[in-house]
XYZ file of C-alpha atoms in Angstrom:
674
model
C 26.589 9.650 -11.426
C 26.353 5.894 -11.954
C 24.133 3.840 -9.619
C 27.247 2.323 -8.025
C 28.685 5.766 -7.324
C 25.371 6.934 -5.867
C 25.334 3.949 -3.505
C 28.849 4.846 -2.435
C 27.845 8.458 -1.763
C 24.836 7.269 0.242
C 26.917 4.889 2.348
C 29.604 7.507 2.995
C 27.010 10.150 3.910
C 25.326 7.734 6.298
C 28.638 6.801 7.924
C 29.607 10.449 8.433
C 26.153 11.246 9.839
C 26.391 8.251 12.169
C 29.802 9.262 13.471
C 28.636 12.838 13.983
C 25.593 11.633 15.914
C 27.677 9.253 18.035
C 30.233 11.975 18.794
C 27.561 14.475 19.852
C 25.779 11.885 22.002
C 29.058 10.922 23.682
C 29.969 14.566 24.241
C 26.609 15.214 25.908
C 27.031 12.176 28.132
C 23.752 10.563 27.067
C 22.758 7.241 28.609
C 22.865 5.138 25.422
C 24.774 7.106 22.750
C 24.758 4.139 20.376
C 21.014 4.750 19.870
C 21.925 7.990 18.069
C 24.128 5.990 15.678
C 21.396 3.392 15.140
C 18.795 6.108 14.489
C 20.931 7.478 11.669
C 20.939 4.142 9.878
C 17.252 3.509 10.542
C 16.079 6.739 8.889
C 18.681 6.872 6.113
C 17.568 6.247 2.551
C 19.156 6.933 -0.845
C 16.317 9.423 -1.552
C 16.590 12.654 0.441
C 12.823 13.191 0.543
C 12.309 9.754 2.069
C 14.947 10.522 4.723
C 13.147 13.717 5.683
C 9.710 12.129 5.863
C 10.971 9.128 7.846
C 12.790 11.541 10.157
C 9.634 13.543 10.795
C 7.496 10.446 11.416
C 10.150 8.770 13.565
C 10.622 11.848 15.731
C 6.866 12.266 16.174
C 6.438 8.593 17.046
C 9.375 8.681 19.461
C 8.013 11.692 21.343
C 4.509 10.228 21.636
C 5.794 6.782 22.639
C 8.086 8.254 25.281
C 5.211 10.350 26.653
C 2.999 7.245 26.902
C 5.723 5.451 28.867
C 5.989 8.424 31.231
C 2.244 8.146 31.880
C 2.001 4.351 32.187
C 5.037 3.589 34.358
C 4.044 5.720 37.407
C 0.418 4.602 37.092
C 1.336 0.890 37.388
C 4.676 1.157 39.220
C 3.416 -0.943 42.137
C 2.489 -3.888 39.909
C 5.122 -4.965 37.351
C 2.754 -7.544 35.775
C 0.075 -4.892 35.171
C 2.680 -2.449 33.842
C 4.015 -5.100 31.466
C 0.483 -5.873 30.277
C -0.298 -2.169 29.784
C 2.854 -1.672 27.714
C 2.115 -4.836 25.704
C -1.418 -3.623 24.944
C -0.100 -0.242 23.826
C 2.492 -1.869 21.555
C -0.220 -4.125 20.116
C -2.535 -1.182 19.482
C 0.211 0.765 17.706
C 1.290 -2.266 15.680
C -2.268 -2.872 14.491
C -2.680 0.816 13.644
C 0.527 0.703 11.592
C -0.932 -2.142 9.526
C -4.042 -0.044 8.833
C -2.042 2.976 7.657
C -0.336 1.785 4.494
C 1.326 5.129 3.794
C 4.809 6.014 5.105
C 2.995 7.563 8.085
C 2.676 4.051 9.493
C 6.284 4.461 10.611
C 5.081 6.890 13.279
C 2.719 4.251 14.721
C 5.531 1.677 14.813
C 7.733 4.101 16.723
C 4.892 5.043 19.095
C 4.662 1.399 20.034
C 8.180 0.216 20.501
C 9.528 3.520 21.901
C 7.092 3.112 24.802
C 8.590 -0.367 25.276
C 12.178 0.912 25.008
C 11.493 3.522 27.684
C 8.991 1.634 29.832
C 10.507 -1.826 30.321
C 13.915 -0.607 31.605
C 11.965 1.564 34.075
C 10.002 -1.319 35.634
C 12.655 -1.754 38.352
C 13.328 1.989 38.683
C 10.096 3.899 37.905
C 11.415 7.119 39.409
C 13.822 7.545 36.487
C 11.295 7.014 33.701
C 11.056 10.705 32.818
C 14.810 11.081 32.392
C 14.993 7.809 30.482
C 12.305 9.134 28.127
C 14.127 12.446 27.700
C 17.388 10.631 26.954
C 15.721 8.397 24.393
C 14.154 11.389 22.610
C 17.496 13.203 22.659
C 19.412 10.207 21.301
C 16.863 9.650 18.548
C 16.607 13.357 17.765
C 20.366 13.733 17.407
C 20.517 10.783 15.017
C 17.593 12.102 12.973
C 19.050 15.610 12.777
C 22.484 14.407 11.675
C 21.059 12.065 9.039
C 18.742 14.755 7.671
C 21.509 17.361 7.433
C 24.055 15.108 5.712
C 21.620 13.555 3.235
C 20.081 16.955 2.418
C 23.313 18.883 1.900
C 25.846 16.434 0.448
C 24.820 15.445 -3.100
C 21.137 14.874 -2.215
C 19.182 12.577 -4.511
C 15.596 13.695 -5.039
C 12.504 11.584 -5.650
C 11.933 13.386 -8.968
C 13.890 11.008 -11.249
C 12.219 7.958 -9.699
C 8.808 9.595 -10.070
C 9.458 10.523 -13.701
C 10.613 6.992 -14.472
C 7.473 5.556 -12.846
C 5.200 7.831 -14.886
C 6.977 6.999 -18.150
C 6.743 3.293 -17.409
C 3.033 3.558 -16.693
C 2.405 5.528 -19.891
C 4.207 2.898 -21.967
C 2.375 -0.007 -20.303
C -1.005 1.742 -20.519
C -0.429 2.477 -24.202
C 0.325 -1.202 -24.789
C -2.747 -2.332 -22.838
C -5.146 0.036 -24.642
C -3.904 -0.807 -28.113
C -4.076 -4.551 -27.413
C -7.658 -4.247 -26.215
C -8.823 -2.080 -29.125
C -7.106 -4.246 -31.727
C -8.653 -7.397 -30.230
C -5.337 -9.200 -29.996
C -6.657 -11.311 -27.123
C -6.519 -10.823 -23.383
C -3.292 -9.014 -22.348
C -1.050 -10.882 -19.884
C -2.098 -10.556 -16.246
C 1.396 -9.340 -15.375
C 0.727 -6.159 -17.364
C -2.400 -5.398 -15.336
C -0.464 -6.135 -12.163
C 2.322 -3.750 -13.156
C -0.145 -0.961 -13.902
C -2.008 -1.469 -10.622
C 1.230 -1.636 -8.665
C 2.447 1.580 -10.298
C -0.756 3.372 -9.270
C -0.287 2.425 -5.614
C 3.423 3.294 -5.769
C 2.526 6.727 -7.103
C 0.044 7.317 -4.287
C 2.607 6.345 -1.663
C 5.390 8.330 -3.336
C 3.219 11.439 -3.144
C 3.437 11.217 0.659
C 7.184 11.862 0.516
C 7.038 14.738 -1.987
C 6.506 17.616 0.498
C 9.843 16.608 2.067
C 11.726 16.246 -1.234
C 14.622 18.320 -2.623
C 13.574 18.113 -6.298
C 11.207 20.228 -8.396
C 8.393 17.845 -7.422
C 8.360 19.116 -3.833
C 5.191 21.172 -4.419
C 3.555 18.682 -6.803
C 1.937 16.240 -4.371
C -1.637 17.278 -5.341
C -0.905 16.869 -9.035
C 0.798 13.512 -8.387
C -2.221 12.239 -6.473
C -4.521 13.519 -9.221
C -2.493 11.570 -11.789
C -2.693 8.416 -9.656
C -6.463 8.919 -9.386
C -6.850 9.153 -13.186
C -4.538 6.174 -13.641
C -6.770 4.176 -11.279
C -9.812 4.977 -13.402
C -8.039 4.018 -16.622
C -7.465 0.349 -15.805
C -11.129 -0.713 -15.357
C -12.174 1.423 -18.330
C -9.782 -0.419 -20.624
C -11.097 -3.784 -19.471
C -14.704 -2.620 -19.834
C -14.199 -1.306 -23.376
C -12.430 -4.511 -24.382
C -15.215 -6.675 -22.938
C -17.998 -4.741 -24.673
C -16.136 -4.777 -27.977
C -15.670 -8.544 -27.799
C -19.335 -9.014 -26.814
C -20.487 -6.981 -29.816
C -18.299 -8.916 -32.226
C -19.282 -12.291 -30.784
C -22.999 -11.458 -30.976
C -22.835 -11.750 -34.745
C -23.795 -8.124 -35.282
C -21.620 -6.125 -37.653
C -20.242 -2.939 -36.154
C -20.992 0.155 -38.234
C -18.188 1.339 -40.465
C -17.965 4.586 -38.479
C -17.457 2.653 -35.227
C -14.702 0.502 -36.728
C -13.011 3.643 -38.033
C -13.294 5.245 -34.582
C -11.669 2.227 -32.950
C -8.737 2.391 -35.393
C -8.331 6.136 -34.902
C -8.394 5.877 -31.096
C -5.780 3.116 -31.257
C -3.600 5.284 -33.548
C -4.039 8.273 -31.223
C -2.984 6.247 -28.187
C -0.010 4.757 -30.066
C 1.134 8.216 -31.191
C 2.313 9.030 -27.687
C 2.052 12.291 -25.742
C 2.827 14.424 -28.807
C -0.762 14.029 -30.049
C -2.646 17.352 -29.727
C -5.711 17.719 -27.508
C -7.818 18.746 -30.516
C -7.541 15.219 -31.855
C -8.831 13.809 -28.553
C -11.734 16.281 -28.643
C -12.696 15.088 -32.113
C -12.484 11.422 -31.093
C -14.613 12.070 -28.017
C -17.245 13.876 -30.087
C -17.379 10.974 -32.556
C -17.830 8.439 -29.731
C -20.743 10.420 -28.327
C -22.340 10.830 -31.731
C -22.183 7.091 -32.415
C -23.813 6.152 -29.120
C -27.381 4.852 -29.782
C -30.163 7.016 -28.364
C -31.841 4.070 -26.548
C -35.518 4.519 -27.171
C -38.302 2.651 -25.408
C -37.476 -1.029 -24.714
C -34.064 -1.047 -26.438
C -32.651 -4.298 -27.774
C -29.664 -5.978 -26.096
C -27.333 -5.208 -29.006
C -28.337 -1.534 -28.732
C -27.535 -1.578 -25.021
C -24.141 -3.152 -25.692
C -23.371 -0.599 -28.415
C -24.415 2.294 -26.172
C -22.334 0.946 -23.301
C -19.319 0.440 -25.567
C -19.369 3.936 -27.057
C -20.055 5.606 -23.701
C -17.152 3.822 -21.990
C -14.911 4.427 -25.008
C -15.609 8.139 -24.614
C -14.717 7.933 -20.922
C -11.525 6.078 -21.862
C -10.509 8.818 -24.305
C -11.189 11.515 -21.747
C -9.360 9.730 -18.910
C -6.371 8.818 -21.076
C -6.066 12.440 -22.197
C -6.137 13.619 -18.569
C -3.406 11.124 -17.655
C -1.272 12.493 -20.475
C -1.916 16.078 -19.450
C -1.007 15.503 -15.803
C 2.033 13.431 -16.764
C 3.191 16.199 -19.095
C 2.717 18.805 -16.380
C 4.815 16.813 -13.908
C 7.494 16.140 -16.527
C 7.974 19.594 -18.041
C 5.501 21.977 -16.390
C 3.012 22.270 -19.256
C -0.303 23.821 -18.152
C -3.015 21.452 -16.897
C -6.324 21.611 -18.814
C -9.391 22.422 -16.750
C -10.778 18.872 -17.008
C -7.579 17.387 -15.575
C -7.204 19.808 -12.656
C -6.759 18.124 -9.230
C -10.068 17.843 -7.436
C -10.181 20.035 -4.320
C -11.586 17.373 -1.980
C -10.599 14.021 -3.456
C -11.173 11.079 -1.108
C -9.368 8.549 -3.258
C -5.976 8.866 -1.543
C -7.383 7.704 1.781
C -9.123 4.706 0.228
C -6.302 2.188 -0.065
C -7.066 -1.403 0.876
C -7.343 -1.969 4.639
C -7.699 -5.269 6.476
C -8.973 -4.742 10.018
C -8.912 -8.461 10.728
C -5.205 -8.836 9.970
C -4.494 -5.633 11.901
C -6.185 -7.166 14.954
C -4.196 -10.392 14.676
C -0.973 -8.411 14.237
C -1.668 -6.438 17.391
C -2.617 -9.594 19.281
C 0.673 -11.214 18.234
C 2.611 -8.364 19.826
C 0.574 -8.512 23.027
C 0.946 -12.289 23.456
C 4.672 -12.389 22.617
C 5.555 -9.488 24.928
C 3.365 -10.865 27.729
C 5.075 -14.270 27.554
C 8.572 -12.749 27.607
C 7.601 -10.487 30.513
C 6.123 -13.429 32.436
C 9.407 -15.339 32.026
C 11.356 -12.239 33.034
C 9.303 -11.638 36.184
C 9.230 -15.287 37.280
C 12.965 -15.906 36.797
C 14.291 -12.488 37.788
C 16.410 -12.422 34.608
C 18.606 -9.313 34.738
C 18.270 -8.668 30.999
C 14.593 -9.504 30.785
C 13.754 -5.879 30.034
C 16.019 -5.979 26.962
C 14.303 -9.123 25.703
C 10.872 -7.506 26.194
C 11.983 -4.382 24.338
C 13.366 -6.330 21.402
C 10.271 -8.526 21.228
C 8.201 -5.358 20.828
C 10.490 -4.251 17.992
C 10.358 -7.576 16.143
C 6.579 -7.974 16.367
C 5.794 -4.442 15.147
C 8.396 -3.843 12.433
C 7.171 -6.700 10.225
C 3.484 -6.742 11.188
C 2.296 -5.727 7.710
C 3.823 -8.810 6.036
C 1.711 -11.845 5.139
C 4.133 -14.071 7.010
C 6.309 -11.996 9.374
C 7.814 -15.208 10.719
C 10.058 -15.540 7.654
C 11.692 -12.159 8.260
C 11.857 -12.714 12.028
C 13.555 -16.085 11.464
C 16.012 -14.420 9.108
C 16.701 -11.769 11.746
C 17.269 -14.426 14.415
C 19.890 -16.108 12.237
C 21.488 -12.778 11.397
C 21.509 -11.843 15.101
C 23.707 -14.842 15.899
C 26.189 -13.848 13.180
C 26.029 -10.230 14.349
C 26.746 -11.275 17.939
C 29.954 -12.977 16.820
C 31.003 -9.867 14.913
C 30.163 -7.641 17.893
C 32.255 -9.904 20.160
C 35.259 -9.534 17.854
C 34.895 -5.764 17.958
C 34.392 -5.571 21.726
C 37.144 -7.915 22.854
C 39.703 -7.768 20.034
C 39.478 -4.582 17.946
C 38.259 -1.847 20.321
C 40.296 -2.330 23.562
C 43.588 -0.931 22.164
C 41.903 2.183 20.742
C 42.287 5.448 22.677
C 40.444 8.108 20.625
C 37.168 8.715 18.841
C 39.011 9.037 15.524
C 40.444 5.544 15.982
C 36.971 4.248 16.901
C 35.494 5.753 13.709
C 38.319 4.261 11.638
C 37.718 0.829 13.177
C 33.965 0.983 12.522
C 34.323 2.272 8.954
C 34.804 -1.069 7.109
C 31.723 -2.613 8.736
C 29.451 0.441 8.529
C 30.450 1.448 5.000
C 29.947 -2.098 3.692
C 26.536 -2.493 5.327
C 25.611 0.967 4.017
C 26.256 -0.274 0.484
C 24.108 -3.335 1.171
C 21.089 -1.476 2.571
C 21.168 0.902 -0.416
C 19.954 -2.041 -2.534
C 16.295 -2.857 -1.749
C 16.716 -6.550 -2.562
C 19.511 -6.900 0.017
C 18.327 -4.429 2.675
C 16.305 -7.114 4.487
C 19.608 -8.920 5.125
C 21.743 -5.865 5.831
C 19.552 -4.127 8.398
C 19.317 -7.084 10.839
C 23.101 -7.522 10.867
C 23.678 -3.796 11.266
C 21.161 -3.247 14.070
C 22.049 -6.450 15.948
C 25.779 -5.706 15.808
C 25.404 -2.155 17.070
C 22.924 -3.282 19.733
C 25.217 -6.052 20.999
C 28.221 -3.710 21.083
C 26.193 -1.071 23.017
C 28.925 1.549 22.710
C 29.154 3.780 25.777
C 31.184 6.810 26.800
C 33.387 4.691 29.065
C 34.639 1.514 27.444
C 34.900 -1.419 29.850
C 34.440 -4.749 28.023
C 32.464 -7.063 30.294
C 31.907 -10.555 28.954
C 29.070 -11.365 31.368
C 27.184 -8.206 30.358
C 27.869 -8.907 26.680
C 26.648 -12.510 27.014
C 23.432 -11.308 28.648
C 22.880 -8.846 25.793
C 23.426 -11.575 23.210
C 21.019 -13.945 24.962
C 18.344 -11.229 24.961
C 19.158 -10.413 21.336
C 18.589 -14.035 20.296
C 15.732 -14.863 22.703
C 13.558 -11.958 21.555
C 13.258 -12.969 17.876
C 12.779 -16.613 18.894
C 9.854 -15.661 21.158
C 8.422 -13.396 18.454
C 8.899 -16.159 15.880
C 7.084 -18.833 17.902
C 4.079 -16.628 18.693
C 3.908 -15.282 15.136
C 3.881 -18.829 13.736
C 1.007 -19.744 16.061
C -1.100 -16.582 15.774
C -0.333 -14.480 12.733
C 1.416 -16.164 9.794
C -0.612 -16.793 6.639
C 0.342 -17.991 3.171
C 0.471 -15.715 0.162
C -2.435 -17.437 -1.572
C -4.545 -17.186 1.581
C -3.731 -13.460 1.758
C -4.661 -12.961 -1.899
C -7.989 -14.745 -1.534
C -8.710 -12.819 1.645
C -8.282 -9.576 -0.312
C -10.892 -10.759 -2.815
C -13.262 -11.813 -0.025
C -12.995 -8.330 1.447
C -13.927 -6.932 -1.976
C -17.021 -9.171 -2.033
C -17.929 -7.984 1.473
C -17.614 -4.356 0.320
C -20.004 -4.971 -2.589
C -22.491 -6.680 -0.245
C -22.415 -3.608 2.017
C -22.903 -1.299 -0.961
C -26.125 -3.109 -1.872
C -27.502 -2.841 1.667
C -26.535 0.604 2.951
C -26.933 4.190 1.817
C -23.390 5.104 2.875
C -21.590 4.853 -0.448
C -17.917 5.437 -1.258
C -17.139 7.842 -4.071
C -16.309 6.390 -7.488
C -12.722 7.575 -7.078
C -12.375 5.960 -3.645
C -13.865 2.646 -4.791
C -11.714 2.547 -7.920
C -8.552 3.368 -5.991
C -9.203 0.702 -3.390
C -9.904 -2.013 -5.951
C -6.947 -1.150 -8.197
C -4.780 -1.178 -5.095
C -6.102 -4.669 -4.348
C -5.070 -5.798 -7.832
C -1.573 -4.473 -7.152
C -1.481 -6.332 -3.825
C -2.605 -9.633 -5.344
C -0.014 -9.671 -8.147
C 3.188 -10.179 -6.090
C 1.480 -12.848 -3.979
C 0.890 -15.242 -6.875
C 3.497 -16.908 -9.027
C 2.007 -18.684 -12.076
C 0.602 -16.458 -14.789
C -2.614 -18.495 -14.948
C -3.357 -18.103 -11.244
C -2.522 -14.416 -11.377
C -4.787 -13.886 -14.380
C -7.693 -15.628 -12.636
C -7.328 -13.664 -9.409
C -6.688 -10.297 -11.069
C -9.433 -10.749 -13.613
C -11.845 -11.510 -10.814
C -10.775 -8.468 -8.822
C -11.147 -6.151 -11.811
C -14.558 -7.682 -12.423
C -15.583 -6.863 -8.843
C -14.283 -3.338 -9.416
C -16.629 -2.884 -12.395
C -19.539 -4.491 -10.531
C -19.047 -2.026 -7.694
C -19.064 0.930 -10.113
C -22.345 -0.316 -11.598
C -23.862 -0.641 -8.127
C -22.779 2.917 -7.293
C -24.552 4.208 -10.403
C -27.712 2.191 -9.684
C -27.925 3.416 -6.099
C -28.491 6.909 -7.494
C -31.720 5.675 -9.110
C -33.348 4.687 -5.816
C -35.094 8.049 -5.747
C -36.492 7.563 -9.256
C -40.096 8.687 -9.749
C -41.072 5.379 -11.371
C -42.245 3.103 -8.496
C -41.880 -0.046 -10.609
C -38.207 0.800 -11.256
C -37.572 1.428 -7.560
C -39.190 -1.893 -6.719
C -37.191 -3.773 -9.390
C -33.933 -2.262 -8.130
C -34.753 -3.077 -4.499
C -35.336 -6.734 -5.393
C -32.150 -6.778 -7.491
C -30.085 -5.332 -4.625
C -31.456 -7.968 -2.256
C -30.348 -10.757 -4.621
C -26.937 -9.134 -5.124
C -26.508 -8.788 -1.370
C -27.231 -12.473 -0.750
C -24.832 -13.527 -3.492
C -21.886 -11.423 -2.355
C -22.516 -12.114 1.328
C -22.224 -15.818 0.553
C -18.997 -15.260 -1.382
C -17.478 -13.145 1.395
C -18.170 -15.956 3.877
C -16.213 -18.459 1.845
C -18.960 -20.133 -0.192
C -17.801 -20.612 -3.792
C -21.061 -20.179 -5.701
C -21.968 -18.991 -9.172
C -24.520 -16.200 -9.720
C -27.974 -17.770 -9.659
C -30.556 -17.888 -12.450
C -32.891 -15.953 -10.138
C -30.354 -13.104 -10.036
C -30.162 -13.156 -13.845
C -33.967 -12.923 -14.073
C -34.022 -9.978 -11.679
C -31.334 -8.251 -13.711
C -33.264 -8.731 -16.942
C -36.434 -7.476 -15.276
C -34.662 -4.344 -14.061
C -33.280 -3.747 -17.573
C -36.746 -3.984 -19.124
C -38.383 -1.788 -16.495
C -35.645 0.821 -16.865
C -35.982 0.611 -20.655
C -39.682 1.546 -20.427
C -39.187 4.374 -17.914
C -39.158 8.084 -18.707
C -36.280 9.198 -20.940
C -33.518 11.288 -19.368
C -29.902 11.202 -18.118
C -30.837 9.031 -15.103
C -32.471 6.411 -17.342
C -29.430 6.318 -19.627
C -27.057 5.944 -16.662
C -29.206 3.164 -15.193
C -29.369 1.220 -18.458
C -25.621 1.489 -18.963
C -24.991 0.346 -15.379
C -27.403 -2.589 -15.669
C -25.830 -3.629 -18.962
C -22.381 -3.568 -17.399
C -23.616 -5.499 -14.368
C -25.116 -8.222 -16.553
C -21.946 -8.529 -18.648
C -19.755 -8.829 -15.540
C -21.939 -11.321 -13.701
C -23.183 -13.348 -16.679
C -20.699 -12.911 -19.547
C -21.811 -16.149 -21.246
C -25.577 -15.613 -20.894
C -27.740 -15.229 -23.982
C -29.385 -11.905 -24.768
C -32.315 -11.169 -22.434
C -35.813 -12.044 -23.648
C -38.126 -9.186 -24.585
C -40.960 -10.355 -22.320
C -40.880 -9.125 -18.715
C -40.710 -11.886 -16.113
C -41.856 -11.357 -12.557
């Protein structure tokens, strides 16, 4: 089916599910049957697997949030201000937690927060009914979720599989382009290419969360999908490292051996040949890379260290690229996975996406302050619809908490709410009064709901469609007995407009940040992570560190417009990624038997810690000459230590660290400096 036809099927399915949910809720005599209709549209998505996962998380969040309201309302029933504060704190806690969980599971935290508000605030004046209000809310939400899940799963369901396959193919094509550009020394690839690759890695991680709920053949492939994302994460820094070492060797004036130049051409040809290239060719290339790596005798020269680092990382690149191909082929057509590419049984990479505890705190605080102010106004004025305003404020401050500047979306919603109120008034006082059956009601709602269903099926327009849809249905507040009351409608509209305005004002004052500020904050958090790695023995795994830093690259890209700014920020983040990997390798040498090496590394870590601590606190400083001397000293001491795998790993890590921190520095002197 064409994309337009698929959007039509999605909109029709959602409309039918919504009408079924509304009919069942009306037949059961539930308190607010329109919540069942709204729940259908909230969880609906063109992809059936996403509908199922959102349904599961929404239902779980609704049940927990309702249970919290049942506990809090009786406990503070004698003090409405304390009850309002308790509910505001709970909403703030859940909103902050949702920001920290960047997977689709964050939806459950959002629902935990504002469901407690939806149940608790209407019960402030009637605490004895809180249990039945909570039960009704769970029933209304559950009916909507069940109807949406059934319709989207049974009527022409669209699986995640095609989207996942397209994402993998796009990554393979972009990665092939990046690798060949680096190996052929055609200059630095555009930053947008690195951004696309990093963004695809994060998208693959997040998509894997939906797979267990999917209707395609990928339903049981979440482990393999995460394994592919993990290998893809490792590929990006390897490509940059190999390209940097190759350029350093060629700029040093040394002539690469003929065998090395031939290897570079053959690896480039192998990558360009696509997934049809046999594994035996990769094995031969890997063996050649290892054979060409210098042995690194006592006190190796700088050009020998560069050559060893280049060939070692080139071998890792070949191996990782082959594993990406193998996992991609398995997901595409079920080909067996080689042993080396098998998913790791206890990978920690998936849980290592970028987290910002500071922004989570400010997001939670925004919810608390906004809700507290609305509740204070409600209590002081005795406003009859104050509870509705408090509920909606909780919704607005939690739904968009993960954005850099939620105020923009809240302002858009406020404008859309005014337009939606006018549309709801036309329905309530012009279109609906003559109707005398549910069939006529469904027919009257069809043009509006079907059109908005088409709009929300397009991601670029969904942020406009959802506010109009939710505000219109909320202002109409369809009930089992239809008695249009203008005073009640006006109160609903005032609450519907006042809530986003209150959320907007507080968000502007407390939470909003610019995109460039957010991007630079991400880099500062990376610097803080490196500083911690040089001062503590609690180390992340290589997979976790790589995943987090590649995710940060993907987060920075959309926040910056000009290519030059994006290249600077992304290049710096990838550089920090490689520095962190070198630090992880060096921390394994702290138990080395050579006391002089342990002492040299301890001094080096102290200098690194001071440098990155200063950067994380906002001081824009260049690496000092003292740090360079300590690096060179550590290289010489490691070069004279006992031969073995640990010595080789340490020399490679120190070489990489020096290239990343001091790319323009001359080769280190042979004499050891204290």
